[in-house]
CSV table of C-alpha atoms in Angstrom, one decimal:
chain,number,residue,atom,x,y,z
A,1,PHE,CA,3.3,-9.6,-129.8
A,2,SER,CA,3.0,-12.6,-127.1
A,3,SER,CA,2.4,-16.2,-127.1
A,4,CYS,CA,0.9,-18.1,-129.8
A,5,ILE,CA,1.4,-15.5,-132.8
A,6,SER,CA,3.1,-16.2,-135.9
A,7,ASN,CA,6.6,-15.2,-136.7
A,8,GLY,CA,7.9,-11.5,-136.1
A,9,PRO,CA,10.3,-9.2,-136.4
A,10,TYR,CA,13.8,-10.4,-135.8
A,11,ILE,CA,17.1,-9.2,-134.1
A,12,MET,CA,21.0,-9.7,-133.9
A,13,ASN,CA,24.2,-8.2,-133.2
A,14,SER,CA,28.3,-8.2,-134.3
A,15,ALA,CA,30.0,-10.5,-132.0
A,16,ASN,CA,32.8,-12.7,-133.3
A,17,GLY,CA,33.1,-16.1,-133.7
A,18,ASN,CA,35.1,-16.6,-130.4
A,19,ASP,CA,32.1,-15.6,-128.4
A,20,THR,CA,31.2,-19.2,-128.8
A,21,LYS,CA,34.1,-19.8,-126.4
A,22,LYS,CA,32.4,-17.7,-123.8
A,23,PHE,CA,28.9,-19.5,-123.8
A,24,LYS,CA,28.1,-21.4,-120.8
A,25,GLY,CA,25.4,-23.5,-120.0
A,26,ASP,CA,24.0,-27.0,-119.1
A,27,VAL,CA,24.3,-29.2,-122.1
A,28,ARG,CA,20.9,-31.2,-122.7
A,29,SER,CA,20.5,-33.8,-125.5
A,30,PRO,CA,19.6,-32.4,-128.9
A,31,GLY,CA,16.3,-32.2,-129.9
A,32,VAL,CA,15.0,-31.7,-126.0
A,33,PRO,CA,12.8,-28.8,-125.6
A,34,SER,CA,14.6,-25.6,-124.2
A,35,ARG,CA,13.8,-22.4,-123.6
A,36,VAL,CA,16.8,-21.3,-125.9
A,37,VAL,CA,16.7,-21.2,-129.2
A,38,HIS,CA,19.7,-21.7,-131.7
A,39,VAL,CA,19.3,-19.2,-134.7
A,40,ARG,CA,21.4,-20.0,-137.8
A,41,LYS,CA,21.8,-19.1,-141.3
A,42,LEU,CA,21.3,-15.2,-140.5
A,43,PRO,CA,22.5,-12.9,-143.2
A,44,ASN,CA,25.9,-11.1,-142.6
A,45,ASP,CA,24.4,-7.4,-142.2
A,46,ILE,CA,21.3,-8.5,-139.9
A,47,ASN,CA,20.8,-6.1,-136.6
A,48,GLU,CA,20.0,-6.7,-133.2
A,49,ALA,CA,16.3,-5.7,-133.8
A,50,GLU,CA,15.6,-8.1,-136.4
A,51,VAL,CA,16.9,-11.0,-134.4
A,52,ILE,CA,15.1,-10.3,-131.3
A,53,GLY,CA,12.0,-9.7,-133.3
A,54,LEU,CA,12.1,-13.6,-134.4
A,55,GLY,CA,11.2,-14.4,-130.8
A,56,LEU,CA,8.8,-11.2,-129.5
A,57,PRO,CA,5.7,-12.9,-131.4
A,58,PHE,CA,6.0,-15.8,-128.9
A,59,GLY,CA,7.0,-14.3,-126.0
A,60,LYS,CA,9.1,-12.1,-124.0
A,61,VAL,CA,13.0,-12.3,-125.0
A,62,THR,CA,15.0,-13.0,-121.9
A,63,ASN,CA,18.5,-13.1,-123.3
A,64,LEU,CA,20.3,-13.0,-126.4
A,65,LEU,CA,23.9,-14.0,-127.5
A,66,MET,CA,25.0,-12.7,-130.8
A,67,LEU,CA,27.7,-14.8,-132.9
A,68,LYS,CA,27.6,-12.7,-135.9
A,69,GLY,CA,30.8,-14.0,-137.3
A,70,LYS,CA,29.2,-17.4,-137.4
A,71,ASN,CA,26.0,-16.0,-138.6
A,72,GLN,CA,24.1,-17.4,-135.6
A,73,ALA,CA,22.4,-16.4,-132.4
A,74,PHE,CA,21.0,-17.7,-129.4
A,75,LEU,CA,17.6,-16.1,-128.3
A,76,GLU,CA,16.6,-17.1,-124.8
A,77,LEU,CA,12.5,-16.9,-124.1
A,78,ASN,CA,10.9,-16.5,-120.9
A,79,SER,CA,9.2,-19.9,-120.9
A,80,GLU,CA,9.9,-23.2,-122.6
A,81,GLU,CA,6.4,-23.1,-123.8
A,82,CYS,CA,7.0,-20.0,-125.8
A,83,ALA,CA,10.1,-21.7,-127.2
A,84,GLN,CA,8.3,-24.6,-128.2
A,85,THR,CA,5.7,-22.5,-129.9
A,86,MET,CA,8.4,-20.4,-131.6
A,87,VAL,CA,10.2,-23.8,-132.9
A,88,SER,CA,6.9,-25.4,-133.9
A,89,TYR,CA,5.7,-22.5,-135.8
A,90,TYR,CA,9.1,-21.9,-137.8
A,91,SER,CA,9.4,-25.8,-138.6
A,92,SER,CA,6.3,-25.0,-140.7
A,93,VAL,CA,6.7,-21.5,-141.7
A,94,THR,CA,10.5,-20.9,-143.0
A,95,PRO,CA,11.0,-16.8,-141.9
A,96,VAL,CA,13.0,-15.2,-144.6
A,97,ILE,CA,15.0,-11.7,-143.6
A,98,ARG,CA,16.8,-9.9,-146.6
A,99,ASN,CA,15.9,-12.5,-148.9
A,100,HIS,CA,17.6,-15.4,-146.6
A,101,PRO,CA,15.7,-18.3,-145.1
A,102,ILE,CA,16.5,-18.5,-141.6
A,103,TYR,CA,16.5,-21.9,-139.6
A,104,MET,CA,16.1,-22.5,-135.8
A,105,GLN,CA,15.9,-25.6,-133.2
A,106,TYR,CA,16.4,-26.3,-129.8
A,107,SER,CA,19.9,-25.3,-128.2
A,108,THR,CA,21.1,-28.0,-126.0
A,109,HIS,CA,21.4,-25.3,-123.3
A,110,LYS,CA,18.4,-24.4,-120.9
A,111,GLU,CA,19.7,-21.0,-120.0
A,112,LEU,CA,22.0,-18.6,-121.5
A,113,LYS,CA,24.8,-16.6,-119.4
A,114,THR,CA,26.3,-13.9,-121.3
A,115,ASP,CA,29.0,-11.4,-120.2
A,116,ASN,CA,29.7,-7.8,-120.4
A,117,SER,CA,32.5,-8.2,-123.6
A,118,PRO,CA,32.1,-5.2,-125.9
A,119,ASN,CA,30.2,-7.6,-128.6
A,120,GLN,CA,27.6,-8.3,-126.1
A,121,VAL,CA,26.9,-4.8,-125.3
A,122,ARG,CA,24.8,-3.8,-128.0
A,123,ALA,CA,22.7,-6.8,-128.1
A,124,GLN,CA,21.8,-6.4,-124.4
A,125,ALA,CA,21.0,-2.5,-125.0
A,126,ALA,CA,18.8,-3.4,-128.1
A,127,LEU,CA,17.1,-6.1,-125.6
A,128,GLN,CA,16.5,-3.5,-123.0
A,129,ALA,CA,15.0,-1.3,-125.5
A,130,VAL,CA,12.8,-4.0,-126.9
A,131,ASN,CA,11.5,-5.0,-123.2
A,132,ALA,CA,10.9,-1.3,-122.3
A,133,LEU,CA,8.8,-0.6,-125.8
A,134,HIS,CA,6.9,-3.7,-125.6
A,135,GLY,CA,6.3,-4.3,-121.9
A,136,GLY,CA,3.8,-6.9,-121.8
A,137,GLY,CA,3.8,-7.7,-125.6
A,138,MET,CA,0.9,-9.0,-127.2
A,139,GLY,CA,-0.7,-10.9,-124.3
A,140,SER,CA,-4.2,-9.0,-125.0
A,141,MET,CA,-4.3,-11.2,-128.1
A,142,ALA,CA,-5.4,-14.7,-127.6
A,143,ILE,CA,-5.8,-16.6,-130.9
A,144,SER,CA,-7.9,-19.6,-130.9
A,145,ALA,CA,-6.9,-22.0,-134.0
A,146,ASP,CA,-10.1,-24.2,-133.1
A,147,ALA,CA,-11.8,-24.7,-136.3
A,148,SER,CA,-15.4,-24.9,-134.5
A,149,SER,CA,-15.3,-21.2,-133.8
A,150,ILE,CA,-16.1,-20.6,-137.5
A,151,GLY,CA,-19.7,-19.9,-137.7
A,152,GLY,CA,-22.1,-21.2,-140.5
A,153,ALA,CA,-22.0,-18.4,-143.0
A,154,GLY,CA,-22.3,-19.0,-146.5
A,155,ALA,CA,-19.6,-18.4,-148.9
A,156,GLN,CA,-17.2,-15.8,-148.5
A,157,SER,CA,-14.6,-13.5,-150.2
A,158,PRO,CA,-11.0,-15.0,-149.7
A,159,VAL,CA,-10.0,-11.4,-149.3
A,160,LEU,CA,-10.0,-9.4,-146.3
A,161,ARG,CA,-9.7,-5.7,-145.8
A,162,VAL,CA,-7.9,-4.8,-142.5
A,163,ILE,CA,-7.9,-1.3,-140.8
A,164,VAL,CA,-5.5,-0.6,-138.2
A,165,GLU,CA,-6.6,2.1,-135.4
A,166,ASN,CA,-4.7,3.5,-132.9
A,167,LEU,CA,-1.5,3.0,-134.8
A,168,PHE,CA,0.9,3.5,-131.8
A,169,TYR,CA,3.9,1.4,-133.5
A,170,PRO,CA,4.2,1.1,-137.1
A,171,VAL,CA,2.7,-2.3,-138.7
A,172,THR,CA,4.4,-3.5,-141.8
A,173,LEU,CA,3.3,-6.1,-144.4
A,174,ASP,CA,5.7,-8.5,-143.2
A,175,VAL,CA,4.0,-8.0,-139.7
A,176,LEU,CA,0.5,-8.6,-141.1
A,177,HIS,CA,1.7,-11.7,-142.8
A,178,GLN,CA,3.2,-13.1,-139.5
A,179,ILE,CA,-0.1,-12.7,-138.0
A,180,PHE,CA,-2.5,-13.9,-140.4
A,181,SER,CA,-0.3,-16.8,-141.7
A,182,LYS,CA,-1.3,-18.1,-138.2
A,183,PHE,CA,-4.5,-19.2,-139.8
A,184,GLY,CA,-3.7,-20.5,-143.2
A,185,THR,CA,-1.7,-19.9,-146.3
A,186,VAL,CA,-1.6,-16.2,-147.2
A,187,LEU,CA,-1.6,-15.6,-150.9
A,188,LYS,CA,-1.2,-11.9,-151.5
A,189,ILE,CA,-0.9,-8.6,-149.7
A,190,ILE,CA,-1.4,-5.3,-150.4
A,191,THR,CA,-0.8,-2.1,-148.0
A,192,PHE,CA,-2.0,1.4,-148.4
A,193,THR,CA,-2.7,4.4,-146.8
A,194,LYS,CA,-6.5,6.1,-146.9
A,195,ASN,CA,-8.1,8.8,-145.1
A,196,ASN,CA,-4.9,9.0,-143.3
A,197,GLN,CA,-5.6,5.3,-141.5
A,198,PHE,CA,-3.2,2.1,-142.6
A,199,GLN,CA,-4.9,-0.3,-144.4
A,200,ALA,CA,-4.2,-3.6,-146.0
A,201,LEU,CA,-6.1,-6.2,-148.4
A,202,ILE,CA,-5.0,-10.0,-147.7
A,203,GLN,CA,-5.8,-12.7,-149.8
A,204,TYR,CA,-6.1,-16.7,-148.5
A,205,ALA,CA,-6.8,-19.5,-150.6
A,206,ASP,CA,-10.3,-19.7,-149.6
A,207,GLY,CA,-12.9,-17.8,-148.0
A,208,MET,CA,-13.4,-20.5,-145.1
A,209,THR,CA,-9.9,-19.5,-143.9
A,210,ALA,CA,-10.5,-15.8,-144.5
A,211,GLN,CA,-13.6,-16.2,-142.2
A,212,HIS,CA,-11.6,-18.3,-139.4
A,213,ALA,CA,-9.1,-15.3,-139.5
A,214,LYS,CA,-11.6,-12.8,-139.6
A,215,LEU,CA,-13.8,-14.1,-136.5
A,216,SER,CA,-10.2,-14.3,-134.3
A,217,LEU,CA,-8.7,-11.3,-135.2
A,218,ASP,CA,-11.2,-8.5,-135.8
A,219,GLY,CA,-11.3,-6.2,-132.8
A,220,GLN,CA,-7.5,-7.5,-131.1
A,221,ASN,CA,-4.9,-5.5,-130.7
A,222,ILE,CA,-1.3,-6.2,-132.1
A,223,TYR,CA,0.2,-4.8,-129.1
A,224,ASN,CA,-1.2,-3.9,-125.6
A,225,ALA,CA,-3.8,-1.1,-126.1
A,226,CYS,CA,-2.9,0.1,-129.7
A,227,CYS,CA,-2.5,-1.0,-133.1
A,228,THR,CA,-6.3,-2.6,-133.4
A,229,LEU,CA,-7.2,-4.6,-136.0
A,230,ARG,CA,-10.8,-3.8,-137.7
A,231,ILE,CA,-11.5,-6.7,-140.4
A,232,SER,CA,-14.3,-6.9,-143.0
A,233,PHE,CA,-14.6,-9.0,-146.2
A,234,SER,CA,-13.6,-7.3,-149.2
A,235,LYS,CA,-15.8,-7.0,-152.3
A,236,LEU,CA,-12.6,-8.3,-154.6
A,237,THR,CA,-12.3,-12.2,-155.1
A,238,SER,CA,-8.6,-11.8,-156.0
A,239,LEU,CA,-5.7,-9.2,-155.7
A,240,ASN,CA,-3.6,-8.1,-158.6
A,241,VAL,CA,-0.5,-7.5,-157.3
A,242,LYS,CA,2.4,-6.2,-159.9
A,243,TYR,CA,5.3,-5.8,-157.6
A,244,ASN,CA,6.9,-7.6,-154.3
A,245,ASN,CA,8.2,-4.9,-152.1
A,246,ASP,CA,7.4,-3.4,-148.7
A,247,LYS,CA,4.1,-2.5,-149.9
A,248,SER,CA,2.5,-5.2,-151.9
A,249,ARG,CA,3.5,-9.1,-152.2
A,250,ASP,CA,2.1,-11.8,-154.1
A,251,TYR,CA,3.7,-15.0,-152.0
A,252,THR,CA,2.8,-17.3,-155.1
A,253,ARG,CA,4.9,-15.2,-157.6
A,254,PRO,CA,8.6,-14.7,-156.2
A,255,ASP,CA,9.7,-13.9,-159.5
A,256,LEU,CA,7.6,-10.3,-159.5
A,257,PRO,CA,10.0,-7.1,-159.7
A,258,THR,CA,10.4,-5.0,-157.0
A,259,ALA,CA,10.1,-1.8,-158.8
A,260,ASP,CA,10.7,1.4,-156.9
A,261,SER,CA,9.7,1.1,-153.0
A,262,GLN,CA,9.9,4.0,-150.8
A,263,PRO,CA,11.9,3.3,-147.4
A,264,SER,CA,9.4,1.8,-144.9
A,265,LEU,CA,9.5,2.0,-141.1
A,266,ASP,CA,10.3,-1.4,-140.5
A,267,HIS,CA,8.4,-2.7,-137.5
A,268,GLN,CA,11.7,-4.2,-135.8
A,269,ALA,CA,13.3,-0.9,-136.1
A,270,MET,CA,10.9,0.9,-133.8
A,271,ALA,CA,12.8,-1.5,-130.8
A,272,ALA,CA,16.0,-0.4,-131.7
A,273,ALA,CA,15.7,3.2,-133.0
A,274,ALA,CA,19.1,3.9,-131.3
A,275,PHE,CA,20.9,1.7,-134.0
A,276,GLY,CA,20.4,3.7,-137.1
A,277,LYS,CA,17.8,5.7,-138.6
A,278,ILE,CA,15.0,4.6,-140.9
A,279,GLY,CA,12.6,5.8,-143.1
A,280,CYS,CA,11.9,9.5,-143.2
A,281,ASP,CA,13.0,11.6,-140.2
A,282,VAL,CA,11.3,14.7,-141.2
A,283,LEU,CA,7.7,15.7,-140.7
A,284,CYS,CA,5.7,18.6,-142.7
A,285,CYS,CA,3.1,20.3,-140.1
A,286,THR,CA,0.4,22.9,-141.0
A,287,CYS,CA,-0.9,25.0,-138.2
A,288,ILE,CA,2.2,25.9,-136.4
A,289,VAL,CA,2.5,29.4,-135.2
A,290,THR,CA,6.4,29.1,-133.1
A,291,PRO,CA,9.1,26.9,-133.8
A,292,SER,CA,8.7,25.0,-130.2
A,293,SER,CA,10.0,21.6,-130.2
A,294,SER,CA,7.7,20.6,-126.8
A,295,SER,CA,4.5,18.9,-128.3
A,296,LEU,CA,6.5,16.5,-130.9
A,297,GLY,CA,9.0,16.2,-128.1
A,298,VAL,CA,6.8,13.8,-126.3
A,299,TYR,CA,6.9,11.6,-129.0
A,300,GLY,CA,10.5,11.5,-129.5
A,301,ASP,CA,14.0,13.9,-130.0
A,302,VAL,CA,13.1,16.7,-132.0
A,303,MET,CA,16.4,17.9,-133.9
A,304,ARG,CA,15.5,20.6,-135.9
A,305,VAL,CA,12.4,23.0,-136.8
A,306,LYS,CA,11.9,25.2,-140.0
A,307,ILE,CA,9.1,27.4,-140.2
A,308,LEU,CA,8.5,28.2,-143.9
A,309,PHE,CA,9.0,31.5,-144.8
A,310,ASN,CA,6.3,32.2,-147.4
A,311,LYS,CA,3.7,29.7,-145.6
A,312,LYS,CA,4.2,30.3,-141.6
A,313,GLU,CA,1.2,28.1,-140.8
A,314,ASN,CA,3.6,25.2,-141.9
A,315,ALA,CA,6.7,23.7,-140.7
A,316,LEU,CA,9.2,21.2,-141.0
A,317,ILE,CA,10.1,19.2,-137.9
A,318,GLN,CA,13.3,17.0,-138.1
A,319,MET,CA,12.9,13.9,-135.5
A,320,SER,CA,15.9,11.8,-134.4
A,321,ASP,CA,14.9,8.9,-136.1
A,322,GLY,CA,11.8,7.6,-138.6
A,323,THR,CA,10.3,5.6,-136.0
A,324,GLN,CA,9.9,8.7,-133.6
A,325,ALA,CA,8.7,10.8,-136.7
A,326,GLN,CA,5.7,8.0,-137.2
A,327,LEU,CA,4.7,8.4,-133.6
A,328,ALA,CA,4.5,12.1,-133.7
A,329,MET,CA,2.6,12.0,-136.8
A,330,SER,CA,0.1,9.3,-135.8
A,331,HIS,CA,-0.8,10.9,-132.7
A,332,LEU,CA,-0.7,14.4,-133.6
A,333,ASN,CA,-2.3,14.3,-137.0
A,334,GLY,CA,-5.7,16.0,-136.8
A,335,GLN,CA,-5.1,17.2,-133.2
A,336,ARG,CA,-6.1,20.8,-132.6
A,337,LEU,CA,-3.7,23.6,-131.7
A,338,HIS,CA,-4.9,27.3,-131.3
A,339,GLY,CA,-8.1,26.9,-132.5
A,340,ARG,CA,-7.1,25.0,-135.9
A,341,ASP,CA,-6.6,21.4,-136.7
A,342,MET,CA,-2.9,20.3,-137.2
A,343,ARG,CA,-2.1,18.2,-140.2
A,344,VAL,CA,1.3,16.0,-140.1
A,345,ALA,CA,2.6,14.0,-142.9
A,346,PHE,CA,6.1,12.6,-144.0
A,347,SER,CA,7.9,15.4,-145.8
A,348,LYS,CA,9.8,14.7,-149.0
A,349,HIS,CA,13.1,16.3,-147.5
A,350,THR,CA,15.1,13.9,-145.3
A,351,THR,CA,16.9,17.1,-143.2
A,352,VAL,CA,16.3,20.2,-142.5
A,353,GLN,CA,18.9,22.7,-143.6
A,354,LEU,CA,20.6,25.3,-141.4
A,355,PRO,CA,20.8,28.8,-143.0
A,356,ARG,CA,23.8,29.2,-144.4
A,357,GLU,CA,26.7,31.3,-142.8
A,358,GLY,CA,25.8,35.1,-143.0
A,359,HIS,CA,22.5,34.4,-144.5
A,360,GLU,CA,19.5,35.3,-141.7
A,361,ASP,CA,16.2,33.6,-141.9
A,362,GLN,CA,14.5,36.0,-139.1
A,363,GLY,CA,14.9,33.0,-136.7
A,364,LEU,CA,12.4,30.7,-138.6
A,365,THR,CA,14.9,27.7,-138.3
A,366,LYS,CA,16.1,26.4,-135.2
A,367,ASP,CA,18.7,23.2,-134.1
A,368,PHE,CA,17.6,21.3,-131.1
A,369,SER,CA,20.0,18.6,-131.5
A,370,ASN,CA,21.8,19.7,-128.1
A,371,SER,CA,18.6,20.4,-126.2
A,372,PRO,CA,19.0,19.2,-122.9
A,373,LEU,CA,15.0,18.4,-122.9
A,374,HIS,CA,15.2,15.2,-125.0
A,375,ARG,CA,13.6,12.6,-123.5
A,376,PHE,CA,14.7,9.4,-125.6
A,377,LYS,CA,18.5,9.8,-125.5
A,378,LYS,CA,18.9,6.5,-123.9
A,379,PRO,CA,18.0,3.3,-125.1
A,380,GLY,CA,15.6,1.5,-122.9
A,381,SER,CA,15.0,4.8,-121.2
A,382,LYS,CA,11.1,4.2,-119.0
A,383,ASN,CA,10.0,7.3,-121.1
A,384,TYR,CA,9.6,4.7,-124.0
A,385,SER,CA,7.0,2.9,-122.2
A,386,ASN,CA,5.0,6.3,-121.0
A,387,ILE,CA,4.1,7.2,-124.6
A,388,PHE,CA,0.5,8.0,-124.9
A,389,PRO,CA,-1.9,10.2,-127.4
A,390,PRO,CA,-2.9,13.6,-126.5
A,391,SER,CA,-5.5,13.6,-123.6
A,392,ALA,CA,-7.0,16.2,-121.1
A,393,THR,CA,-5.0,14.7,-118.2
A,394,LEU,CA,-1.4,15.4,-117.9
A,395,HIS,CA,1.2,13.7,-115.8
A,396,LEU,CA,3.6,16.3,-113.9
A,397,SER,CA,6.8,15.1,-112.2
A,398,ASN,CA,9.9,16.5,-110.6
A,399,ILE,CA,7.8,18.9,-108.4
A,400,PRO,CA,9.6,20.1,-105.6
A,401,PRO,CA,8.2,19.8,-101.6
A,402,SER,CA,7.1,23.5,-101.4
A,403,VAL,CA,4.7,23.5,-104.3
A,404,VAL,CA,1.4,22.8,-103.4
A,405,GLU,CA,-1.8,22.1,-105.3
A,406,ASP,CA,-3.0,25.9,-105.6
A,407,ASP,CA,0.4,26.8,-106.8
A,408,LEU,CA,0.1,24.3,-109.6
A,409,ARG,CA,-3.7,25.1,-110.6
A,410,ARG,CA,-2.7,28.9,-110.7
A,411,LEU,CA,0.6,28.1,-112.9
A,412,PHE,CA,-1.7,26.3,-115.4
A,413,ALA,CA,-4.5,28.6,-115.5
A,414,SER,CA,-2.5,31.7,-115.9
A,415,SER,CA,-2.7,30.6,-119.7
A,416,GLY,CA,-6.3,31.0,-119.7
A,417,ALA,CA,-7.3,27.5,-119.7
A,418,THR,CA,-9.6,25.6,-117.4
A,419,VAL,CA,-8.3,23.3,-114.8
A,420,LYS,CA,-10.9,20.6,-114.0
A,421,ALA,CA,-9.3,18.6,-111.2
A,422,PHE,CA,-5.9,17.8,-109.9
A,423,LYS,CA,-4.3,15.2,-107.7
A,424,PHE,CA,-0.7,14.2,-105.9
A,425,PHE,CA,0.3,10.9,-106.1
A,426,GLN,CA,-0.5,9.1,-102.8
A,427,LYS,CA,3.0,7.5,-102.7
A,428,ASP,CA,5.1,10.1,-104.3
A,429,ARG,CA,4.2,13.7,-103.8
A,430,LYS,CA,6.6,14.5,-106.6
A,431,MET,CA,4.2,13.6,-109.4
A,432,ALA,CA,0.6,14.7,-109.9
A,433,LEU,CA,-2.4,14.4,-112.3
A,434,ILE,CA,-4.0,17.8,-113.9
A,435,GLN,CA,-6.9,17.6,-115.8
A,436,MET,CA,-7.5,20.4,-118.2
A,437,GLY,CA,-10.7,21.6,-119.9
A,438,SER,CA,-10.0,19.8,-123.3
A,439,VAL,CA,-7.4,17.9,-125.2
A,440,GLU,CA,-6.3,21.1,-127.2
A,441,GLU,CA,-5.8,23.0,-123.9
A,442,ALA,CA,-3.7,20.3,-122.4
A,443,ILE,CA,-1.6,20.3,-125.7
A,444,GLU,CA,-1.2,24.3,-125.2
A,445,SER,CA,-0.1,23.5,-121.4
A,446,LEU,CA,2.0,21.0,-122.1
A,447,ILE,CA,3.9,23.4,-124.8
A,448,GLU,CA,3.6,26.0,-122.2
A,449,PHE,CA,4.3,24.8,-118.9
A,450,HIS,CA,7.1,21.7,-119.7
A,451,ASN,CA,10.5,22.4,-118.2
A,452,HIS,CA,9.1,25.4,-116.2
A,453,ASP,CA,11.2,26.5,-113.6
A,454,LEU,CA,9.4,25.8,-110.1
A,455,GLY,CA,12.4,27.1,-107.8
A,456,GLU,CA,14.8,24.9,-105.7
A,457,ASN,CA,16.5,23.7,-109.0
A,458,HIS,CA,13.3,22.2,-110.1
A,459,HIS,CA,12.1,21.8,-113.6
A,460,LEU,CA,8.5,20.9,-114.1
A,461,ARG,CA,8.0,17.7,-116.5
A,462,VAL,CA,4.9,17.5,-118.4
A,463,SER,CA,3.6,14.4,-120.4
A,464,PHE,CA,-0.1,12.9,-121.5
A,465,SER,CA,-1.1,10.7,-119.1
A,466,LYS,CA,-3.6,7.5,-119.8
A,467,SER,CA,-5.2,7.8,-116.7
A,468,THR,CA,-8.0,10.3,-115.5
A,469,ILE,CA,-8.9,11.7,-112.1
């Protein structure tokens, strides 16, 4: 998210009360706008991703000071204007994290100066990971609250149907509430998956508010170039919500039971995947012919792969965490591999079990937890910002000086694929783009040639590219 959006995910860390003594800044008069926001009444078990997320809807979070011993935090945004939008919004819509209402106000300091104490290292690592993942935020989503933008349409249903296309990052019920609350009071939300698409029904108090939200948000991206909102009016005029949990919510009935809700992939956790496992880490895939981790490894670190003994076209693939599993599923489900469509879904299993000692499984299970090919070990790695859907164009890197275009063309054609175009990067000949005959050929080529030994101690790095030649 970027400027002018509603409250978002959140963040914070385990600093102790003594950190307040280390905080230094220019003291200002209370109530004077500052790009530093003081957050209070945080729950004891809050994590970094949750605190950072409080500021993400309004702009880039440039610094973070955690005072967990005092249930407080300081967030520094990239501009005073962003901080003003944030404080103004939360003065009318109180954010709630883990059933705790959160309060905030301008800090009396105009900037944060943190040190390298152990208590701050984790917070800074989380911030680095967030900036790497969100680079640019939701700048593309310019929202106008000008009522004059509402057309002269007749009476409309107060219930909107929302489909999220190109689901690059997980979108939760809370994220939707934060976005749609910008245009009026959201009464109820129900989320569900239909036809492999994340969808939601959102009910406002009246049709006019729903119309305004639709006109402003339809076709907009929650994040840059992904998570596109497709909005239409529902035939329903009211939603029947039975439970308040991570899938449905009636904001007019806080007394509703939670029932049994499945663990969800928190929006904030994608920004801090290194700080704990979430959701389901294991994917069930069909159309798998070899226990290779290469294709899924583009979207996360593959820990284990198990091909099912009696159904060898099926496999269980365990990712490092639930966010990576979500990315792999959203990008690879429906893609073609070896002439067949892959079907990827979350598994009921939470881990892939290795065969017991003395029990052979014909090599159908492999452990990749110590693989040197993992791309996402480091929080904030640039690989986080280079995650793209499968495409016919591949990005090649780590090319030695002695390897020329013809060498790489021959290499990729050796598997029977068609090479349509090739181009070295003008400013860095260690990198190149190669366009295959189809997306399917590109996927198979990535599996075949990622980590290929090119000599001179250079192993080829292959990933999908958003560019074309």
